[in-house]
Short mmCIF file of C-alpha atoms and ligand atoms in Angstrom, two decimals:
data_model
loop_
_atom_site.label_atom_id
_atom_site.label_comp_id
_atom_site.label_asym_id
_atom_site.label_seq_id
_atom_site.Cartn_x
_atom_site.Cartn_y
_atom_site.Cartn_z
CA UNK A 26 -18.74 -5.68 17.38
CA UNK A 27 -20.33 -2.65 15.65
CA UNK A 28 -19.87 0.06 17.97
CA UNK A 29 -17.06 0.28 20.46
CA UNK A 30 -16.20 3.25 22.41
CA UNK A 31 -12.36 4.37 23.11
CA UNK A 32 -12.22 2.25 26.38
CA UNK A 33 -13.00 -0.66 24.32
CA UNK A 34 -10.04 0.35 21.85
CA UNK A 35 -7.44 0.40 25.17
CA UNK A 36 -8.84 -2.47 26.23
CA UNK A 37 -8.37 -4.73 23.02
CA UNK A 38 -5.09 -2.89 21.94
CA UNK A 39 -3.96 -4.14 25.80
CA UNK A 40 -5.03 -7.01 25.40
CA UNK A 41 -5.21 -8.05 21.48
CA UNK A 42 -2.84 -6.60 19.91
CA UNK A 43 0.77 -7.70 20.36
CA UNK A 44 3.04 -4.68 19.83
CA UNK A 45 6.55 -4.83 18.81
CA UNK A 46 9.64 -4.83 20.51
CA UNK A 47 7.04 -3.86 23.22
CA UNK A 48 6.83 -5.48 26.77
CA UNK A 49 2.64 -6.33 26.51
CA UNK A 50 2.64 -6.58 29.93
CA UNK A 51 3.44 -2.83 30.26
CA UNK A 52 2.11 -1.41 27.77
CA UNK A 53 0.44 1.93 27.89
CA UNK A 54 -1.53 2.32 24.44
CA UNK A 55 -0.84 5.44 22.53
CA UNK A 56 -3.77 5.29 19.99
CA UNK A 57 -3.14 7.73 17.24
CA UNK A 58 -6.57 8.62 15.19
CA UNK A 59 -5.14 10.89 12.59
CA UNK A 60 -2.46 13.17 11.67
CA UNK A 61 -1.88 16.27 9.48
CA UNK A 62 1.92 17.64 8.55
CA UNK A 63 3.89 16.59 11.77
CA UNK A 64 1.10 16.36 14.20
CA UNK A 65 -0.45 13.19 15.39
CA UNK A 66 -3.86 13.17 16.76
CA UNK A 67 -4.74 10.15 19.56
CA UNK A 68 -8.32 9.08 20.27
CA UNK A 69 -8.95 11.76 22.74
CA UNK A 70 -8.37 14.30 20.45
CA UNK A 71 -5.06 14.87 22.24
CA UNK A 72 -1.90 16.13 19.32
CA UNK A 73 1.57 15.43 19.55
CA UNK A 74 4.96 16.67 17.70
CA UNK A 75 5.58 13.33 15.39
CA UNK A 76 9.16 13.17 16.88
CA UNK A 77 10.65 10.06 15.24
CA UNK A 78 8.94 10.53 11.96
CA UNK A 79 6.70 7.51 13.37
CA UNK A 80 10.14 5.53 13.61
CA UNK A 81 12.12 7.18 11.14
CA UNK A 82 9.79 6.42 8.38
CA UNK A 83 7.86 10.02 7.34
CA UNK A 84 9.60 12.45 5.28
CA UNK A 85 7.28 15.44 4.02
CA UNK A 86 4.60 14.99 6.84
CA UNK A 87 1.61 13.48 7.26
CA UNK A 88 -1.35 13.27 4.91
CA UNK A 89 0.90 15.46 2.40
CA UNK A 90 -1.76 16.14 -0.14
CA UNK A 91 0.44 15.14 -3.43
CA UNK A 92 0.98 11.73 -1.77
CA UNK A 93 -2.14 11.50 -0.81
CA UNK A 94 -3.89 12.03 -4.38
CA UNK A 95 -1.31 10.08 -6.24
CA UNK A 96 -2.45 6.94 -4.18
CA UNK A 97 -5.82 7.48 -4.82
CA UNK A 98 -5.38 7.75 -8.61
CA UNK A 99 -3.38 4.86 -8.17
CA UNK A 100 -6.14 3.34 -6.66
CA UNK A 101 -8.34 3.89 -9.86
CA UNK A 102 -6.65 1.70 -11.60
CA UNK A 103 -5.11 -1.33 -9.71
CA UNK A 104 -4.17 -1.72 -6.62
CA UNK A 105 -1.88 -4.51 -6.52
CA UNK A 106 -0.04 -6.19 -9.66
CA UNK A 107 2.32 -9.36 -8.76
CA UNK A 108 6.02 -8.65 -9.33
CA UNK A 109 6.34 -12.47 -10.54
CA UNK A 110 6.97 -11.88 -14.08
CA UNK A 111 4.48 -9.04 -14.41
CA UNK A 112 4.24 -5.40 -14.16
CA UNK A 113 2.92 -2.39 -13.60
CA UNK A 114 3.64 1.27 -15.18
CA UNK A 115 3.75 2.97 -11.88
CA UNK A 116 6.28 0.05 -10.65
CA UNK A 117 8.53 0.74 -13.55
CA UNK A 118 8.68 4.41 -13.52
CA UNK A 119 9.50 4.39 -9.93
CA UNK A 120 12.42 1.72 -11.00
CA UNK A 121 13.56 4.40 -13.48
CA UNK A 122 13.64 6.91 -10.88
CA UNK A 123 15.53 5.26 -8.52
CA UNK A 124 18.28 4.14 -10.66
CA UNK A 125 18.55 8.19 -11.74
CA UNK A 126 18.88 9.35 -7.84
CA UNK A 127 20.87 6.07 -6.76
CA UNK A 128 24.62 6.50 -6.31
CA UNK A 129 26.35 5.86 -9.90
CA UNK A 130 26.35 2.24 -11.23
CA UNK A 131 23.18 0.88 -9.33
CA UNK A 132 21.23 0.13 -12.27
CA UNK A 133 18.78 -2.81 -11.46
CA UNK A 134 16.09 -2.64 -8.65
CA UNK A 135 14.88 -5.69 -6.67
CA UNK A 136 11.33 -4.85 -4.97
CA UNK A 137 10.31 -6.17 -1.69
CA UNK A 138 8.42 -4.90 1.19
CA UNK A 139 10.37 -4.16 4.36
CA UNK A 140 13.50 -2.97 5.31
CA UNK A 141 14.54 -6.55 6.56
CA UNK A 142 13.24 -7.61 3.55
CA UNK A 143 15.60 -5.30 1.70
CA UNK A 144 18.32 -6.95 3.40
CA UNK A 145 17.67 -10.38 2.75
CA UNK A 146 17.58 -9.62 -0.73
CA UNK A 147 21.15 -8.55 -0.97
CA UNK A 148 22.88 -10.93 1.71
CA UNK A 149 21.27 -13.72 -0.72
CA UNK A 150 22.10 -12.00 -4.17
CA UNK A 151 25.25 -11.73 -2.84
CA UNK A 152 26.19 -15.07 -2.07
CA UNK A 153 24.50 -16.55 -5.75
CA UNK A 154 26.57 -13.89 -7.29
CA UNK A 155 30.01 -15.09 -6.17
CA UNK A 156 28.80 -18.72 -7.39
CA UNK A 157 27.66 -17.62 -11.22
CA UNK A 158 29.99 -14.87 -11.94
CA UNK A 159 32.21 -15.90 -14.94
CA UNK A 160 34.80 -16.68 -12.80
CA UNK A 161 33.03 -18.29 -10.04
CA UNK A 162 33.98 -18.17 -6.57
CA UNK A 163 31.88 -20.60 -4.50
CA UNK A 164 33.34 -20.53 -1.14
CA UNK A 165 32.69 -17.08 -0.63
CA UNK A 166 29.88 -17.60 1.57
CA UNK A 167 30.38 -15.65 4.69
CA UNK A 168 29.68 -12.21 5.82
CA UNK A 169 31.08 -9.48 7.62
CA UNK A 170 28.93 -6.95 9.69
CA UNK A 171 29.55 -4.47 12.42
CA UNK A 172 29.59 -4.88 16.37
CA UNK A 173 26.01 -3.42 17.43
CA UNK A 174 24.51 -3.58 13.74
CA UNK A 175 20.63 -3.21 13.15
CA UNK A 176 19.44 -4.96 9.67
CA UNK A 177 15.94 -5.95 10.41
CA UNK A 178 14.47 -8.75 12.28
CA UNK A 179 14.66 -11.94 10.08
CA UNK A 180 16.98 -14.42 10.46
CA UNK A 181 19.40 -13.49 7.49
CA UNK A 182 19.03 -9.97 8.68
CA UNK A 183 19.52 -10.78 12.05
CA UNK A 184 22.50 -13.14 11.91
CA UNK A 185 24.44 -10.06 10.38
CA UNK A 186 22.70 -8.20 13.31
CA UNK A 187 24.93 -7.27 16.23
CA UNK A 188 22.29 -5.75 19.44
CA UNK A 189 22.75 -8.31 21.72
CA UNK A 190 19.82 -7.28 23.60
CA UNK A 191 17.56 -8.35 20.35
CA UNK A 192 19.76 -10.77 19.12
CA UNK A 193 20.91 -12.96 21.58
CA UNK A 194 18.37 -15.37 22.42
CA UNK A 195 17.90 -16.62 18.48
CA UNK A 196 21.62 -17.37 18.22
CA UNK A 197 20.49 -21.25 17.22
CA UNK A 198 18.73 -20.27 14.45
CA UNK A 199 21.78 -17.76 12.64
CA UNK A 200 24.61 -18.02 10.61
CA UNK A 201 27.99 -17.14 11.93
CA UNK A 202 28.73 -13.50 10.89
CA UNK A 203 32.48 -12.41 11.30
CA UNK A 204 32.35 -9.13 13.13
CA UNK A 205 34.33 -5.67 13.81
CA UNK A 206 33.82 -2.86 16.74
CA UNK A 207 31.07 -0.58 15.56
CA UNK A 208 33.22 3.04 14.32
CA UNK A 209 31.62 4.99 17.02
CA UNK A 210 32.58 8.66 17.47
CA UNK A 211 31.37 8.68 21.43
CA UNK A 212 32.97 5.66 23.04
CA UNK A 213 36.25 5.81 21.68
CA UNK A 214 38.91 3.02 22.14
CA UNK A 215 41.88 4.40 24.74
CA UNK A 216 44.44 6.63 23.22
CA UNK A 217 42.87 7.12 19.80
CA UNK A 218 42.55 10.89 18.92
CA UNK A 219 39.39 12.10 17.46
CA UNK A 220 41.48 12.42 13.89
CA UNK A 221 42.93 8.74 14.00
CA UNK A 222 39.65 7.41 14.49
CA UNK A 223 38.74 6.38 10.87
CA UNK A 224 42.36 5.22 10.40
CA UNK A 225 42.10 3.16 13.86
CA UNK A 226 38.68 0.98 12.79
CA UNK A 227 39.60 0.56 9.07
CA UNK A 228 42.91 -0.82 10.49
CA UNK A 229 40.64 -3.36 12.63
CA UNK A 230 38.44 -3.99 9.61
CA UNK A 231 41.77 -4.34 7.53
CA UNK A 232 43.14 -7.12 9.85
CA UNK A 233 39.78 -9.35 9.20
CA UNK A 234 39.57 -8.73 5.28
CA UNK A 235 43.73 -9.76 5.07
CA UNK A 236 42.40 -13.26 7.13
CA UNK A 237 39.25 -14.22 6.14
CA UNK A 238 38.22 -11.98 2.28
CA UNK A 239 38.55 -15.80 0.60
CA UNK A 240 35.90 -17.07 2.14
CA UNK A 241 33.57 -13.35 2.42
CA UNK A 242 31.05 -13.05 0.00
CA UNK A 243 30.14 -9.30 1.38
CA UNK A 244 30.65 -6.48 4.01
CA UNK A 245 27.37 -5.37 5.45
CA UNK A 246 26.86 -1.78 6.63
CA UNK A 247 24.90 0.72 7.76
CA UNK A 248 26.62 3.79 6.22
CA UNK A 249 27.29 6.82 8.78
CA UNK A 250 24.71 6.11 11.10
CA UNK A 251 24.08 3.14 13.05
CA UNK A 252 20.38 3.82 13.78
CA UNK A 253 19.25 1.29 16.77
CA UNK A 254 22.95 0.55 18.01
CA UNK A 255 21.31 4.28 19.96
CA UNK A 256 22.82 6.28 16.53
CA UNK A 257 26.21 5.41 16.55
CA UNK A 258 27.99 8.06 13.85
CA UNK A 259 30.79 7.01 12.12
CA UNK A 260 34.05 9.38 12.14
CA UNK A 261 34.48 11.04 8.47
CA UNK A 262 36.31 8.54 5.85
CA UNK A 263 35.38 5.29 7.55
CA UNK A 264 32.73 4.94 5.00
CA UNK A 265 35.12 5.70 1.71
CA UNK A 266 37.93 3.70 3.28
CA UNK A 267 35.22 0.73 3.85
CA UNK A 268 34.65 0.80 0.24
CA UNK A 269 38.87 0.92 -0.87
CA UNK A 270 38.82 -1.89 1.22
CA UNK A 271 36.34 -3.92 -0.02
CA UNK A 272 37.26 -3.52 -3.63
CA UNK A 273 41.11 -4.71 -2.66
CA UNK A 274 39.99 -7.46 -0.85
CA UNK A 275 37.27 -8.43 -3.41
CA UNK A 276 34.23 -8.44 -1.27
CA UNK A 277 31.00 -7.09 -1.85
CA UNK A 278 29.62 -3.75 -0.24
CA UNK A 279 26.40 -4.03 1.14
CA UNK A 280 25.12 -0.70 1.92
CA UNK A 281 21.77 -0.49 4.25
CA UNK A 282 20.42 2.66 4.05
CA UNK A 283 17.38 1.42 5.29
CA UNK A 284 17.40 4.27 8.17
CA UNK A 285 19.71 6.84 6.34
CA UNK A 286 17.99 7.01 3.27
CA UNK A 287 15.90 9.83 1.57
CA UNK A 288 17.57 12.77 2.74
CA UNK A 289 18.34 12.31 6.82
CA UNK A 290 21.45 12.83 6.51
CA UNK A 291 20.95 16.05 4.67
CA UNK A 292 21.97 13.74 1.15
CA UNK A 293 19.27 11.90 -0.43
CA UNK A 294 21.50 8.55 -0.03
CA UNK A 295 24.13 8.80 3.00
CA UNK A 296 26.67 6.90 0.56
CA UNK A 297 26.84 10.25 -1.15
CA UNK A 298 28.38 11.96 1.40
CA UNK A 299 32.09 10.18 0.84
CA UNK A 300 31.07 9.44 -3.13
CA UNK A 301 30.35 6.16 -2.44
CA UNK A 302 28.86 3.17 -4.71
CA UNK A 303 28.06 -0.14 -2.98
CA UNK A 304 27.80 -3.20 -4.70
CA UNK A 305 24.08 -3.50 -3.02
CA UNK A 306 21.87 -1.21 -1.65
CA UNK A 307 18.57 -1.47 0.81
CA UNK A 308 16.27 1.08 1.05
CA UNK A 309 12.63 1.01 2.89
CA UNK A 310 11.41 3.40 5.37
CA UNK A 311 11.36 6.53 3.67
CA UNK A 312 10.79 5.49 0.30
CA UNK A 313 7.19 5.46 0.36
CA UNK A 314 7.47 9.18 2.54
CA UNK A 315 5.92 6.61 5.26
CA UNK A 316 3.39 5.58 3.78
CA UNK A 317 2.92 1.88 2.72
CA UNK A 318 5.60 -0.93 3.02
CA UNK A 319 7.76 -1.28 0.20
CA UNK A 320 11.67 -1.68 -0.14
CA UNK A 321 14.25 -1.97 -2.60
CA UNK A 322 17.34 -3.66 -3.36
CA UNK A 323 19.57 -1.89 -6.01
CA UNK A 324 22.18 -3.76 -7.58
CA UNK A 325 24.89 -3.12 -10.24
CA UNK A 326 25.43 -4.47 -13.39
CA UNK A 327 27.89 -6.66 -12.58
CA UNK A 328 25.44 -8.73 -10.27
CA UNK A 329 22.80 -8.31 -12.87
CA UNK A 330 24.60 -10.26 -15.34
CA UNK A 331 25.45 -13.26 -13.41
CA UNK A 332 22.39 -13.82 -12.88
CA UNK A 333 21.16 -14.19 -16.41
CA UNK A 334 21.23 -17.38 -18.65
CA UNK A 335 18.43 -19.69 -20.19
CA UNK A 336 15.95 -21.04 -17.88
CA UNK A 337 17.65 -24.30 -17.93
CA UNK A 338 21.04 -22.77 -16.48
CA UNK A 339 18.87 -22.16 -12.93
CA UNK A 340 20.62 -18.65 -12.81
CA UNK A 341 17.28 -17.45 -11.63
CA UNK A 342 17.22 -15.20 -8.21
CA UNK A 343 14.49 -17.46 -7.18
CA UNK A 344 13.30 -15.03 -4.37
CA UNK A 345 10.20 -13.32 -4.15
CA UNK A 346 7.90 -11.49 -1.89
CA UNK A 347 3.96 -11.18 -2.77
CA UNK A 348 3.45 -7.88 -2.28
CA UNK A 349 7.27 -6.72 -3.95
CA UNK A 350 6.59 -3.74 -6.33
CA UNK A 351 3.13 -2.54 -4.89
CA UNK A 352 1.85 -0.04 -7.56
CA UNK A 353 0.54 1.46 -4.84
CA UNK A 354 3.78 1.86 -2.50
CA UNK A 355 5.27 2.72 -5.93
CA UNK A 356 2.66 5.54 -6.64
CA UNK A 357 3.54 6.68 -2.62
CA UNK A 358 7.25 6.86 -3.56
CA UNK A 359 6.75 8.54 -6.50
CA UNK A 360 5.24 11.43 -5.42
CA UNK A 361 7.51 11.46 -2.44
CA UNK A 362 10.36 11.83 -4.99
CA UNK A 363 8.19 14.84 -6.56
CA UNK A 364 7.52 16.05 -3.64
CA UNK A 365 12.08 16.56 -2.72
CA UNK A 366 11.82 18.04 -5.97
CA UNK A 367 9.05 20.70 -5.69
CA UNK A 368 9.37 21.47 -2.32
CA UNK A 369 13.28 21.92 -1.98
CA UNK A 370 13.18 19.72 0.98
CA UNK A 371 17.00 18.71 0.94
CA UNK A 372 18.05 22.61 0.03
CA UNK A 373 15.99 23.71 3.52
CA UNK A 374 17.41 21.01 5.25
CA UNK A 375 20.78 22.59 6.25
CA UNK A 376 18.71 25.43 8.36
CA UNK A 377 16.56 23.08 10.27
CA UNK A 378 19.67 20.98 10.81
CA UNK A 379 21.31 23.73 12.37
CA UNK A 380 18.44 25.30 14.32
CA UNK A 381 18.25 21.70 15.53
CA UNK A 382 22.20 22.25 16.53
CA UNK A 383 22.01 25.12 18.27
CA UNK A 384 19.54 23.29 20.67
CA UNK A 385 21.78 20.05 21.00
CA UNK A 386 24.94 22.72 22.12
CA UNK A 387 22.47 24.07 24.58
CA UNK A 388 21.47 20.23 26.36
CA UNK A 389 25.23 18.91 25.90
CA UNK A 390 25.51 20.92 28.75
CA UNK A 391 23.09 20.13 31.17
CA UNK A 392 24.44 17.62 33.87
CA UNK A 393 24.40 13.52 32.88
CA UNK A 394 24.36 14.51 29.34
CA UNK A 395 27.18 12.67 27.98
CA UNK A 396 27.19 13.30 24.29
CA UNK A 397 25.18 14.98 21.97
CA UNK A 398 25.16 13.62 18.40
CA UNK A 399 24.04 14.79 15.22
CA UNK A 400 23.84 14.13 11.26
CA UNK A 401 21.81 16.10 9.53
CA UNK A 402 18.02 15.92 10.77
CA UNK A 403 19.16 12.63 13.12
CA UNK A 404 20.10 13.69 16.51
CA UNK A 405 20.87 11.54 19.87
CA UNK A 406 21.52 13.08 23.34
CA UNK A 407 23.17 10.22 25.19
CA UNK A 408 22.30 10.43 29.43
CA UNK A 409 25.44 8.57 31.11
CA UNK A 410 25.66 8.33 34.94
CA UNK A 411 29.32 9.91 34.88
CA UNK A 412 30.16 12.07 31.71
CA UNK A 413 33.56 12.10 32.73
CA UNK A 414 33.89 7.69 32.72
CA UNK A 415 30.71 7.40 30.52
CA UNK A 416 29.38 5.07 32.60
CA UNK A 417 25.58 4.15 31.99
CA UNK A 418 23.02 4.61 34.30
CA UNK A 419 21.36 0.95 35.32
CA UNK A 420 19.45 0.23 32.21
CA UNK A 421 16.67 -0.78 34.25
CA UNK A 422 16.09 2.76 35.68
CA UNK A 423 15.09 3.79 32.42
CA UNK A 424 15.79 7.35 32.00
CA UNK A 425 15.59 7.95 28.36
CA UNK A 426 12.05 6.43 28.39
CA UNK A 427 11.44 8.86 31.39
CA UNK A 428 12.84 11.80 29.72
CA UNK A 429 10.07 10.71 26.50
CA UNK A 430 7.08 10.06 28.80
CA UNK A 431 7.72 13.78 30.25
CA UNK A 432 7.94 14.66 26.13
CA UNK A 433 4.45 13.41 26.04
CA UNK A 434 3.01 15.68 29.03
CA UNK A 435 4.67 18.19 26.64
CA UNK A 436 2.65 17.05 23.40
CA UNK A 437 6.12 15.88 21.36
CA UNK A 438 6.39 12.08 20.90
CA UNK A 439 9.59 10.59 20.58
CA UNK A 440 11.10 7.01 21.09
CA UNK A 441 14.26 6.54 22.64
CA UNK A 442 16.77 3.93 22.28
CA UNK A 443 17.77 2.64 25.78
CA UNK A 444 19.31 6.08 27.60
CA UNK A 445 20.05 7.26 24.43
CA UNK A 446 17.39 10.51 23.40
CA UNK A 447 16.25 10.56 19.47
CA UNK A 448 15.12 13.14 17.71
CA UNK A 449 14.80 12.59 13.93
CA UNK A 450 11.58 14.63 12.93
CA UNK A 451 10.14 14.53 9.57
CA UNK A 452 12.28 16.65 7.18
CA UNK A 453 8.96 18.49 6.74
CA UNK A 454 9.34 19.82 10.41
CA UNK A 455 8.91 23.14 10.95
CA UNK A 456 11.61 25.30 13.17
CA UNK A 457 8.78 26.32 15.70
CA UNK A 458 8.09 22.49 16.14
CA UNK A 459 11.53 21.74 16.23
CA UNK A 460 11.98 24.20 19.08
CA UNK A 461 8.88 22.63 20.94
CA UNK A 462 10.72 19.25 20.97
CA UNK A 463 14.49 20.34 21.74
CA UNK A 464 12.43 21.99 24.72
CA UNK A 465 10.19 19.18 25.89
CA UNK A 466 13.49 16.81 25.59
CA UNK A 467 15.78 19.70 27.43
CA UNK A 468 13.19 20.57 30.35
CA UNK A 469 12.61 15.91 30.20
CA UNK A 470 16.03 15.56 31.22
CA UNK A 471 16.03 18.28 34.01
CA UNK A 472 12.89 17.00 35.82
CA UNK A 473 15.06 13.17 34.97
CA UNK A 474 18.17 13.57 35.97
CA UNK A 475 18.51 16.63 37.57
C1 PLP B 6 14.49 -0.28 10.40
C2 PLP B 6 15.71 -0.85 9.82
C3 PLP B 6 15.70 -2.06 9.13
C4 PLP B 6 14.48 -2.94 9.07
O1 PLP B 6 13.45 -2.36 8.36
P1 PLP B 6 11.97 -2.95 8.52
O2 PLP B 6 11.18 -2.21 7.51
O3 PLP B 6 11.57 -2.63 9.94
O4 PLP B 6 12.05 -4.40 8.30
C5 PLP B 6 16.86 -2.48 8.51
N1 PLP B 6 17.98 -1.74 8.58
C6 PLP B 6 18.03 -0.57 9.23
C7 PLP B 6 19.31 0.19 9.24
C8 PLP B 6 16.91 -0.09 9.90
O5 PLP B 6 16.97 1.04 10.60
#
């Protein structure tokens, strides 16, 4: 067990390992030694483009060396701290910080690890709030999510889930979620115009609020961008009009910005965009720059204080998660935050995002491609069998994983979501590097489909 060579690794990461979302019995290991900026290294010594920001985690590269030396300082003094009525100084600065960037009114931060994790927090804060507010409101127990919604992989998380391909199968174990049609820009409903759009799935969303808001305790949603539904982008407003809603119908706003946070949408919280405050928000994956696991719930006020009272009152959020608050992940996320600061990272964004752009105008018009999507550094290129019906290919011909396999041969890795191409880069890419992947994806779905 000492020495192994890298046909031992294959081997045992064949054979040991068990990969997610990842069919083991076809698995072809990508082992990735190191990495430096937006380059990953494999065993072999072979680099690739870090497409997908490792799945949509890294922000300012890899190995960035401010994150990297303030975990190791961290390091010299404590590496882990529980969150269960203790603390940490690097914990609690990063709590300040948050609550400065955060959306106006979020003013208390819940710790966890994951971006599931994240959500669990809030669909159960939600629920404990309605019961032991001042004016209590017990029934409101249910929630409301959208068609093809992606919250994580727990049960909570996945009951308000929507991907029937992920979903289905653990139906027994869920709680009923009331649902409305994802607000997707691409596959319209018939006779909608582009500029109705927002109006036409708020209506929808109206309809279920005006039935059922007695009994909701909150709306979940992934603002703008519905990451794994393939990166399903909302039309303009739907967000703000989500929010007008919610506060009519007295529901809570659960905002999952799980994917969508720390700048990819060219704002440091998506919700900014339409100057919006949820009632809850998740963050995870790029709070740490992609570095350790470590989320965040933010709540406001209001929540805050229903959950206070004597111990005897059992107001308590009696939730926890071991590792929740990680002075390291904290130290990680701190110098992320620094690191947007010192580098202008979201003031360079708007000429990556376009440089990207320019590219995606270029594919939308090679044949099969039958949209091409794009908020700030998150782009899709969606390959449909007829452009003109959108019709899908057979899923099981897999051409978006064919059109990333070629990527590979090219030295950029990306992931794609069924037929649907990503490309959400670090927002430390470089525009050479973004070239090199628009190219490797553009010259992936000639040799694919063409
Ligand atoms: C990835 C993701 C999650 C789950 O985060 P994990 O850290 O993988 O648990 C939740 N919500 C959204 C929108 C995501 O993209």
């Amino acid at each position: 067990m000492t020495t192994c060579n890298s046909r031992d690794l294959l081997e045992w990461d064949r054979t040991l390992v068990w990969h997610a979302f990842t069919q083991m019995a076809e698995y072809e290991p990508l082992v990735i030694q190191r990495a430096e900026g937006c380059v990953l290294v494999d065993i072999e010594g072979r680099p690739y483009i870090d497409g997908v920001s490792s799945l949509w985690c890294n922000i300012h590269g890899h190995r960035h060396p401010k994150i990297d030396a303030a975990i190791r300082r961290q390091l010299d003094q404590v590496a882990h701290v529980t969150n269960l009525g203790a603390s940490n100084p690097t914990t609690i600065r990063l709590a300040r910080r948050l609550v400065d960037i955060a959306p106006p009114g979020l003013s208390h931060v819940f710790f966890s690890d994951d971006g599931a994790t994240a959500v669990e927090v809030a669909i159960k804060m939600a629920l404990q709030y309605w019961r032991q507010r001042s004016d209590p409101r017990p029934e409101k127990t249910a929630y409301l999510a959208l068609g093809q919604a992606y919250h994580g992989d727990t049960l909570g998380a996945v009951s308000v889930g929507g991907i029937e391909q992920f979903h289905a199968i653990f139906r027994p174990l869920l709680f009923e979620a009331l649902r409305v049609p994802a607000p997707d820009s691409y596959r319209t409903p018939p006779g909608v115009p582009a500029e109705g759009l927002a109006a036409h799935y708020l209506a929808e969303m109206e309809r279920v609020l005006a039935e059922h808001h007695d009994g909701l305790a909150a709306v979940v949603i992934e603002p703008l961008v519905q990451g794994a539904a393939g990166m399903i982008m909302h039309p303009p407003g739907y967000l703000r009009g989500v929010r007008e809603l919610t506060r009519r119908y007295n529901v809570l706003l659960i905002a999952d910005e799980v994917a969508v946070g720390f700048g990819r949408t060219g704002k440091m919280f998506a919700c900014e965009h339409e100057d919006v405050t949820p009632d809850l928000l998740c963050i995870a994956k790029g709070l740490t720059g992609g570095y350790l696991p470590m989320a965040a719930t933010l709540a406001t006020d209001e929540i805050w204080r229903a959950f206070l009272g004597s111990h005897a009152e059992s107001k308590t959020f009696f939730h926890g998660h071991t590792y929740g608050g990680n002075p390291l992940g904290a130290a990680a996320a701190l110098a992320t935050l620094d690191v947007f600061a010192e580098e202008g990272t979201l003031e360079k964004l708007p000429a990556k995002a376009a440089r990207l752009g320019e590219h995606l105008d270029r594919i939308a018009r090679l044949p099969h491609v039958g949209d091409v999507r794009q908020r700030g550094l998150i782009a899709a290129v969606e390959l449909v069998r007829d452009p003109a019906t959108k019709e899908p290919f057979p899923w099981q011909e897999r051409r978006g994983q064919r059109v990333c396999d070629y990527a590979m041969t090219e030295g950029v890795w990306i992931r794609p979501l069924g037929d649907v191409i990503v490309i959400m880069p670090p927002l430390a890419i470089r525009p050479d590097q973004i070239d090199r992947i628009a190219g490797a994806v553009e010259r992936g779905i000639e040799k694919v489909v063409g």
